[in-house]
Amino acid sequence: MSDDHTHVQEFFTARAADWDRRFPDDGPAYASAVGEIGLREGDRVLDAGCGTGRALTPLRAAVGRSGVVVGADLTPAMLEAAVRAGRDRDGQLVVADVAALPLRSESLDAVFAAGLIAHLPRPAENLWELARVVRPGGTLALFHPIGRAALAARQGRQITPEDQRAEPNLRPLLAGSGWRLTSYADDDARFLALAVREG
Protein backbone atom coordinates (compact mmCIF):
# COMPACT_ATOMS: atom_id res chain seq x y z
CA MET A 1 0.00 0.00 0.00
CA SER A 2 1.35 3.45 -0.79
CA ASP A 3 1.89 6.05 1.89
CA ASP A 4 -0.84 8.13 0.25
CA HIS A 5 -3.96 7.54 2.32
CA THR A 6 -6.28 8.97 -0.32
CA HIS A 7 -7.43 5.63 -1.71
CA VAL A 8 -8.01 4.25 1.81
CA GLN A 9 -10.20 7.22 2.63
CA GLU A 10 -12.02 6.94 -0.69
CA PHE A 11 -12.64 3.21 -0.15
CA PHE A 12 -14.10 3.67 3.33
CA THR A 13 -15.91 6.95 2.59
CA ALA A 14 -17.86 5.20 -0.16
CA ARG A 15 -18.87 2.41 2.24
CA ALA A 16 -19.35 4.27 5.53
CA ALA A 17 -23.11 4.88 5.31
CA ASP A 18 -24.01 1.19 5.01
CA TRP A 19 -20.98 -0.44 6.67
CA ASP A 20 -22.89 -1.68 9.72
CA ARG A 21 -25.77 -2.98 7.56
CA ARG A 22 -23.28 -5.02 5.52
CA PHE A 23 -21.98 -6.77 8.65
CA PRO A 24 -24.93 -6.86 11.06
CA ASP A 25 -23.91 -9.99 12.98
CA ASP A 26 -20.39 -8.97 14.06
CA GLY A 27 -21.36 -7.52 17.46
CA PRO A 28 -20.91 -10.69 19.53
CA ALA A 29 -17.51 -11.36 17.96
CA TYR A 30 -16.35 -7.85 18.90
CA ALA A 31 -17.62 -8.25 22.46
CA SER A 32 -15.95 -11.64 22.81
CA ALA A 33 -12.61 -10.32 21.53
CA VAL A 34 -12.73 -7.31 23.87
CA GLY A 35 -13.44 -9.71 26.72
CA GLU A 36 -10.15 -11.50 26.06
CA ILE A 37 -7.97 -8.38 26.31
CA GLY A 38 -8.10 -8.38 30.10
CA LEU A 39 -9.17 -4.76 30.50
CA ARG A 40 -10.03 -3.53 33.98
CA GLU A 41 -12.11 -0.74 35.45
CA GLY A 42 -10.31 2.56 34.89
CA ASP A 43 -8.07 1.37 32.04
CA ARG A 44 -7.27 3.57 29.05
CA VAL A 45 -7.78 2.00 25.62
CA LEU A 46 -7.52 3.07 21.98
CA ASP A 47 -9.63 1.59 19.20
CA ALA A 48 -7.15 2.15 16.34
CA GLY A 49 -8.84 2.40 12.97
CA CYS A 50 -12.18 2.29 14.76
CA GLY A 51 -14.33 2.74 11.66
CA THR A 52 -17.97 3.03 12.70
CA GLY A 53 -17.03 2.31 16.31
CA ARG A 54 -18.39 -1.22 16.69
CA ALA A 55 -15.85 -1.96 19.44
CA LEU A 56 -16.49 1.20 21.45
CA THR A 57 -19.49 -0.10 23.41
CA PRO A 58 -17.81 -3.33 24.62
CA LEU A 59 -14.60 -1.38 25.32
CA ARG A 60 -16.56 1.11 27.45
CA ALA A 61 -18.26 -1.75 29.29
CA ALA A 62 -14.84 -3.27 30.03
CA VAL A 63 -13.19 -0.11 31.39
CA GLY A 64 -16.26 1.40 33.04
CA ARG A 65 -17.10 5.07 33.37
CA SER A 66 -13.77 5.79 35.09
CA GLY A 67 -11.84 4.45 32.11
CA VAL A 68 -10.87 6.22 28.90
CA VAL A 69 -11.92 5.01 25.44
CA VAL A 70 -10.62 6.74 22.31
CA GLY A 71 -11.62 5.80 18.78
CA ALA A 72 -9.24 7.00 16.06
CA ASP A 73 -9.85 6.69 12.34
CA LEU A 74 -8.43 8.24 9.20
CA THR A 75 -11.82 8.55 7.48
CA PRO A 76 -14.20 11.25 8.77
CA ALA A 77 -17.21 9.56 7.12
CA MET A 78 -16.68 6.45 9.24
CA LEU A 79 -16.60 8.53 12.42
CA GLU A 80 -19.75 10.34 11.28
CA ALA A 81 -21.43 6.93 10.94
CA ALA A 82 -20.26 6.11 14.48
CA VAL A 83 -21.91 9.30 15.73
CA ARG A 84 -25.16 8.47 13.91
CA ALA A 85 -25.11 5.08 15.62
CA GLY A 86 -24.69 6.82 19.01
CA ARG A 87 -21.32 5.22 19.69
CA ASP A 88 -19.69 8.56 20.46
CA ARG A 89 -21.35 8.20 23.88
CA ASP A 90 -18.94 5.34 24.62
CA GLY A 91 -15.68 6.95 23.52
CA GLN A 92 -14.01 10.09 22.26
CA LEU A 93 -13.73 10.04 18.46
CA VAL A 94 -10.67 11.51 16.78
CA VAL A 95 -9.74 11.86 13.11
CA ALA A 96 -6.16 10.59 13.22
CA ASP A 97 -3.62 8.53 11.34
CA VAL A 98 -2.33 5.59 13.37
CA ALA A 99 1.11 6.37 11.92
CA ALA A 100 1.19 9.59 13.98
CA LEU A 101 -1.18 9.41 16.92
CA PRO A 102 -2.00 12.58 18.88
CA LEU A 103 -1.40 10.74 22.17
CA ARG A 104 1.33 10.87 24.81
CA SER A 105 3.85 8.06 24.99
CA GLU A 106 2.88 5.23 27.38
CA SER A 107 -0.50 6.85 28.02
CA LEU A 108 -2.63 3.76 27.30
CA ASP A 109 -3.15 0.31 28.76
CA ALA A 110 -4.28 -1.31 25.51
CA VAL A 111 -4.92 -0.92 21.80
CA PHE A 112 -7.72 -2.74 19.98
CA ALA A 113 -7.32 -2.86 16.19
CA ALA A 114 -10.01 -4.51 14.07
CA GLY A 115 -9.08 -5.10 10.44
CA LEU A 116 -6.31 -2.54 10.68
CA ILE A 117 -3.13 -4.36 9.79
CA ALA A 118 -4.05 -4.89 6.13
CA HIS A 119 -4.36 -1.13 5.71
CA LEU A 120 -1.05 -0.10 7.30
CA PRO A 121 1.32 1.45 4.74
CA ARG A 122 4.44 0.61 6.76
CA PRO A 123 3.41 -2.13 9.21
CA ALA A 124 6.62 -2.29 11.25
CA GLU A 125 6.77 1.49 11.76
CA ASN A 126 3.03 1.75 12.35
CA LEU A 127 3.08 -1.02 14.97
CA TRP A 128 5.95 0.83 16.66
CA GLU A 129 3.72 3.89 16.84
CA LEU A 130 1.02 1.81 18.54
CA ALA A 131 3.69 0.51 20.92
CA ARG A 132 4.80 4.07 21.68
CA VAL A 133 1.44 5.01 23.16
CA VAL A 134 1.07 1.86 25.30
CA ARG A 135 2.74 1.35 28.68
CA PRO A 136 5.14 -1.58 29.09
CA GLY A 137 3.07 -4.68 29.83
CA GLY A 138 0.06 -3.24 28.00
CA THR A 139 -1.86 -5.16 25.34
CA LEU A 140 -2.40 -5.04 21.60
CA ALA A 141 -5.36 -6.93 20.12
CA LEU A 142 -5.35 -7.46 16.35
CA PHE A 143 -8.84 -8.64 15.47
CA HIS A 144 -11.11 -9.49 12.57
CA PRO A 145 -14.65 -10.87 13.03
CA ILE A 146 -13.90 -13.74 10.63
CA GLY A 147 -10.72 -15.73 10.07
CA ARG A 148 -8.23 -15.28 7.26
CA ALA A 149 -9.49 -18.20 5.15
CA ALA A 150 -13.15 -17.17 5.46
CA LEU A 151 -12.27 -13.56 4.61
CA ALA A 152 -10.27 -14.62 1.56
CA ALA A 153 -13.18 -16.80 0.37
CA ARG A 154 -15.60 -13.91 0.86
CA GLN A 155 -13.34 -11.68 -1.24
CA GLY A 156 -12.77 -14.36 -3.91
CA ARG A 157 -9.03 -14.68 -3.36
CA GLN A 158 -6.50 -17.12 -1.94
CA ILE A 159 -4.37 -16.68 1.18
CA THR A 160 -0.75 -16.20 0.18
CA PRO A 161 2.34 -17.16 2.20
CA GLU A 162 3.18 -13.44 2.42
CA ASP A 163 -0.01 -12.65 4.38
CA GLN A 164 1.16 -10.48 7.28
CA ARG A 165 -1.49 -11.99 9.55
CA ALA A 166 -0.11 -15.52 9.20
CA GLU A 167 1.49 -16.44 12.52
CA PRO A 168 5.01 -17.10 11.08
CA ASN A 169 4.96 -13.58 9.59
CA LEU A 170 3.11 -11.77 12.35
CA ARG A 171 5.25 -13.01 15.25
CA PRO A 172 8.55 -11.50 13.97
CA LEU A 173 6.77 -8.38 12.70
CA LEU A 174 5.43 -7.73 16.19
CA ALA A 175 8.72 -8.65 17.86
CA GLY A 176 10.53 -6.09 15.71
CA SER A 177 7.97 -3.44 16.66
CA GLY A 178 8.05 -3.61 20.45
CA TRP A 179 5.47 -6.37 20.95
CA ARG A 180 5.54 -10.04 22.02
CA LEU A 181 2.82 -12.25 20.58
CA THR A 182 1.11 -14.12 23.43
CA SER A 183 -1.84 -15.81 21.72
CA TYR A 184 -3.01 -16.45 18.19
CA ALA A 185 -6.39 -17.70 16.96
CA ASP A 186 -7.41 -17.92 13.31
CA ASP A 187 -10.50 -19.95 12.53
CA ASP A 188 -13.62 -19.33 10.46
CA ALA A 189 -15.32 -17.53 13.35
CA ARG A 190 -12.61 -14.94 13.96
CA PHE A 191 -9.01 -13.81 13.89
CA LEU A 192 -7.50 -12.62 17.19
CA ALA A 193 -3.83 -12.09 17.93
CA LEU A 194 -2.89 -10.71 21.34
CA ALA A 195 0.50 -9.18 22.09
CA VAL A 196 2.16 -7.59 25.12
CA ARG A 197 4.15 -4.35 24.98
CA GLU A 198 7.75 -5.18 25.79
CA GLY A 199 9.42 -3.07 28.47
Short mmCIF file of N, CA and C in Angstrom, two decimals, residues 34 37-48 56 58-71 90-92 101 103-112 130-141 179 197:
data_model
loop_
_atom_site.label_atom_id
_atom_site.label_comp_id
_atom_site.label_asym_id
_atom_site.label_seq_id
_atom_site.Cartn_x
_atom_site.Cartn_y
_atom_site.Cartn_z
N VAL A 34 -13.03 -8.31 22.83
CA VAL A 34 -12.73 -7.31 23.87
C VAL A 34 -12.62 -8.00 25.22
N ILE A 37 -9.11 -9.30 26.16
CA ILE A 37 -7.97 -8.38 26.31
C ILE A 37 -7.52 -8.29 27.76
N GLY A 38 -8.45 -8.48 28.68
CA GLY A 38 -8.10 -8.38 30.10
C GLY A 38 -8.17 -6.96 30.63
N LEU A 39 -9.01 -6.14 30.02
CA LEU A 39 -9.17 -4.76 30.50
C LEU A 39 -9.82 -4.74 31.87
N ARG A 40 -9.47 -3.70 32.64
CA ARG A 40 -10.03 -3.53 33.98
C ARG A 40 -10.68 -2.16 34.11
N GLU A 41 -11.49 -2.04 35.12
CA GLU A 41 -12.11 -0.74 35.45
C GLU A 41 -11.02 0.33 35.54
N GLY A 42 -11.24 1.43 34.83
CA GLY A 42 -10.31 2.56 34.89
C GLY A 42 -9.20 2.52 33.85
N ASP A 43 -9.11 1.44 33.07
CA ASP A 43 -8.07 1.37 32.04
C ASP A 43 -8.31 2.38 30.93
N ARG A 44 -7.25 2.64 30.18
CA ARG A 44 -7.27 3.57 29.05
C ARG A 44 -6.98 2.77 27.78
N VAL A 45 -7.89 2.84 26.81
CA VAL A 45 -7.78 2.00 25.62
C VAL A 45 -8.07 2.80 24.35
N LEU A 46 -7.32 2.48 23.30
CA LEU A 46 -7.52 3.07 21.98
C LEU A 46 -8.10 2.02 21.05
N ASP A 47 -9.14 2.39 20.32
CA ASP A 47 -9.63 1.59 19.20
C ASP A 47 -9.00 2.22 17.96
N ALA A 48 -7.93 1.59 17.45
CA ALA A 48 -7.15 2.15 16.34
C ALA A 48 -7.77 1.73 15.01
N LEU A 56 -16.48 0.20 20.38
CA LEU A 56 -16.49 1.20 21.45
C LEU A 56 -17.40 0.81 22.62
N PRO A 58 -18.42 -2.33 23.73
CA PRO A 58 -17.81 -3.33 24.62
C PRO A 58 -16.54 -2.82 25.31
N LEU A 59 -15.79 -1.95 24.65
CA LEU A 59 -14.60 -1.38 25.32
C LEU A 59 -15.03 -0.53 26.52
N ARG A 60 -16.06 0.28 26.34
CA ARG A 60 -16.56 1.11 27.45
C ARG A 60 -17.05 0.22 28.59
N ALA A 61 -17.76 -0.84 28.25
CA ALA A 61 -18.26 -1.75 29.29
C ALA A 61 -17.09 -2.36 30.06
N ALA A 62 -15.99 -2.64 29.38
CA ALA A 62 -14.84 -3.27 30.03
C ALA A 62 -14.09 -2.33 30.95
N VAL A 63 -13.98 -1.05 30.58
CA VAL A 63 -13.19 -0.11 31.39
C VAL A 63 -14.05 0.72 32.33
N GLY A 64 -15.37 0.65 32.16
CA GLY A 64 -16.26 1.40 33.04
C GLY A 64 -16.23 2.89 32.78
N ARG A 65 -17.01 3.61 33.55
CA ARG A 65 -17.10 5.07 33.37
C ARG A 65 -15.83 5.78 33.79
N SER A 66 -15.02 5.14 34.66
CA SER A 66 -13.77 5.79 35.09
C SER A 66 -12.64 5.57 34.09
N GLY A 67 -12.86 4.71 33.12
CA GLY A 67 -11.84 4.45 32.11
C GLY A 67 -11.91 5.46 30.97
N VAL A 68 -10.94 5.34 30.07
CA VAL A 68 -10.87 6.22 28.90
C VAL A 68 -10.92 5.35 27.65
N VAL A 69 -11.82 5.70 26.73
CA VAL A 69 -11.92 5.01 25.44
C VAL A 69 -11.79 6.06 24.35
N VAL A 70 -10.83 5.85 23.45
CA VAL A 70 -10.62 6.74 22.31
C VAL A 70 -10.75 5.92 21.04
N GLY A 71 -11.52 6.42 20.10
CA GLY A 71 -11.62 5.80 18.78
C GLY A 71 -10.97 6.71 17.76
N ASP A 90 -19.80 6.31 23.95
CA ASP A 90 -18.94 5.34 24.62
C ASP A 90 -17.45 5.65 24.49
N GLY A 91 -17.10 6.61 23.67
CA GLY A 91 -15.68 6.95 23.52
C GLY A 91 -15.50 8.26 22.78
N GLN A 92 -14.35 8.86 22.97
CA GLN A 92 -14.01 10.09 22.26
C GLN A 92 -13.52 9.72 20.87
N LEU A 101 -0.06 9.22 15.99
CA LEU A 101 -1.18 9.41 16.92
C LEU A 101 -1.00 10.64 17.80
N LEU A 103 -1.33 11.25 20.80
CA LEU A 103 -1.40 10.74 22.17
C LEU A 103 -0.01 10.72 22.78
N ARG A 104 0.05 10.90 24.10
CA ARG A 104 1.33 10.87 24.81
C ARG A 104 1.90 9.45 24.83
N SER A 105 3.20 9.36 24.88
CA SER A 105 3.85 8.06 24.99
C SER A 105 3.44 7.38 26.29
N GLU A 106 3.22 6.07 26.23
CA GLU A 106 2.88 5.23 27.38
C GLU A 106 1.64 5.72 28.12
N SER A 107 0.70 6.30 27.38
CA SER A 107 -0.50 6.85 28.02
C SER A 107 -1.67 5.87 28.05
N LEU A 108 -1.52 4.71 27.40
CA LEU A 108 -2.63 3.76 27.30
C LEU A 108 -2.27 2.42 27.93
N ASP A 109 -3.31 1.67 28.27
CA ASP A 109 -3.15 0.31 28.76
C ASP A 109 -3.31 -0.71 27.65
N ALA A 110 -4.02 -0.35 26.58
CA ALA A 110 -4.28 -1.31 25.51
C ALA A 110 -4.66 -0.61 24.22
N VAL A 111 -4.45 -1.34 23.12
CA VAL A 111 -4.92 -0.92 21.80
C VAL A 111 -5.70 -2.08 21.21
N PHE A 112 -6.90 -1.78 20.71
CA PHE A 112 -7.72 -2.74 19.98
C PHE A 112 -7.70 -2.29 18.53
N LEU A 130 1.98 2.32 17.56
CA LEU A 130 1.02 1.81 18.54
C LEU A 130 1.73 1.43 19.83
N ALA A 131 2.92 0.86 19.72
CA ALA A 131 3.69 0.51 20.92
C ALA A 131 4.08 1.75 21.71
N ARG A 132 4.37 2.84 21.00
CA ARG A 132 4.80 4.07 21.68
C ARG A 132 3.75 4.55 22.68
N VAL A 133 2.48 4.42 22.32
CA VAL A 133 1.44 5.01 23.16
C VAL A 133 0.95 4.07 24.26
N VAL A 134 1.49 2.85 24.30
CA VAL A 134 1.07 1.86 25.30
C VAL A 134 2.16 1.66 26.34
N ARG A 135 1.77 1.57 27.60
CA ARG A 135 2.74 1.35 28.68
C ARG A 135 3.36 -0.04 28.55
N PRO A 136 4.57 -0.24 29.05
CA PRO A 136 5.14 -1.58 29.09
C PRO A 136 4.20 -2.54 29.83
N GLY A 137 4.00 -3.71 29.26
CA GLY A 137 3.07 -4.68 29.83
C GLY A 137 1.65 -4.52 29.33
N GLY A 138 1.38 -3.44 28.57
CA GLY A 138 0.06 -3.24 28.00
C GLY A 138 -0.20 -4.19 26.84
N THR A 139 -1.40 -4.15 26.30
CA THR A 139 -1.86 -5.16 25.34
C THR A 139 -2.23 -4.56 24.00
N LEU A 140 -1.92 -5.32 22.95
CA LEU A 140 -2.40 -5.04 21.60
C LEU A 140 -3.27 -6.21 21.16
N ALA A 141 -4.47 -5.91 20.66
CA ALA A 141 -5.36 -6.93 20.12
C ALA A 141 -5.59 -6.65 18.65
N TRP A 179 6.53 -5.53 20.43
CA TRP A 179 5.47 -6.37 20.95
C TRP A 179 5.92 -7.83 21.02
N ARG A 197 3.13 -5.38 25.21
CA ARG A 197 4.15 -4.35 24.98
C ARG A 197 5.38 -4.69 25.79
#
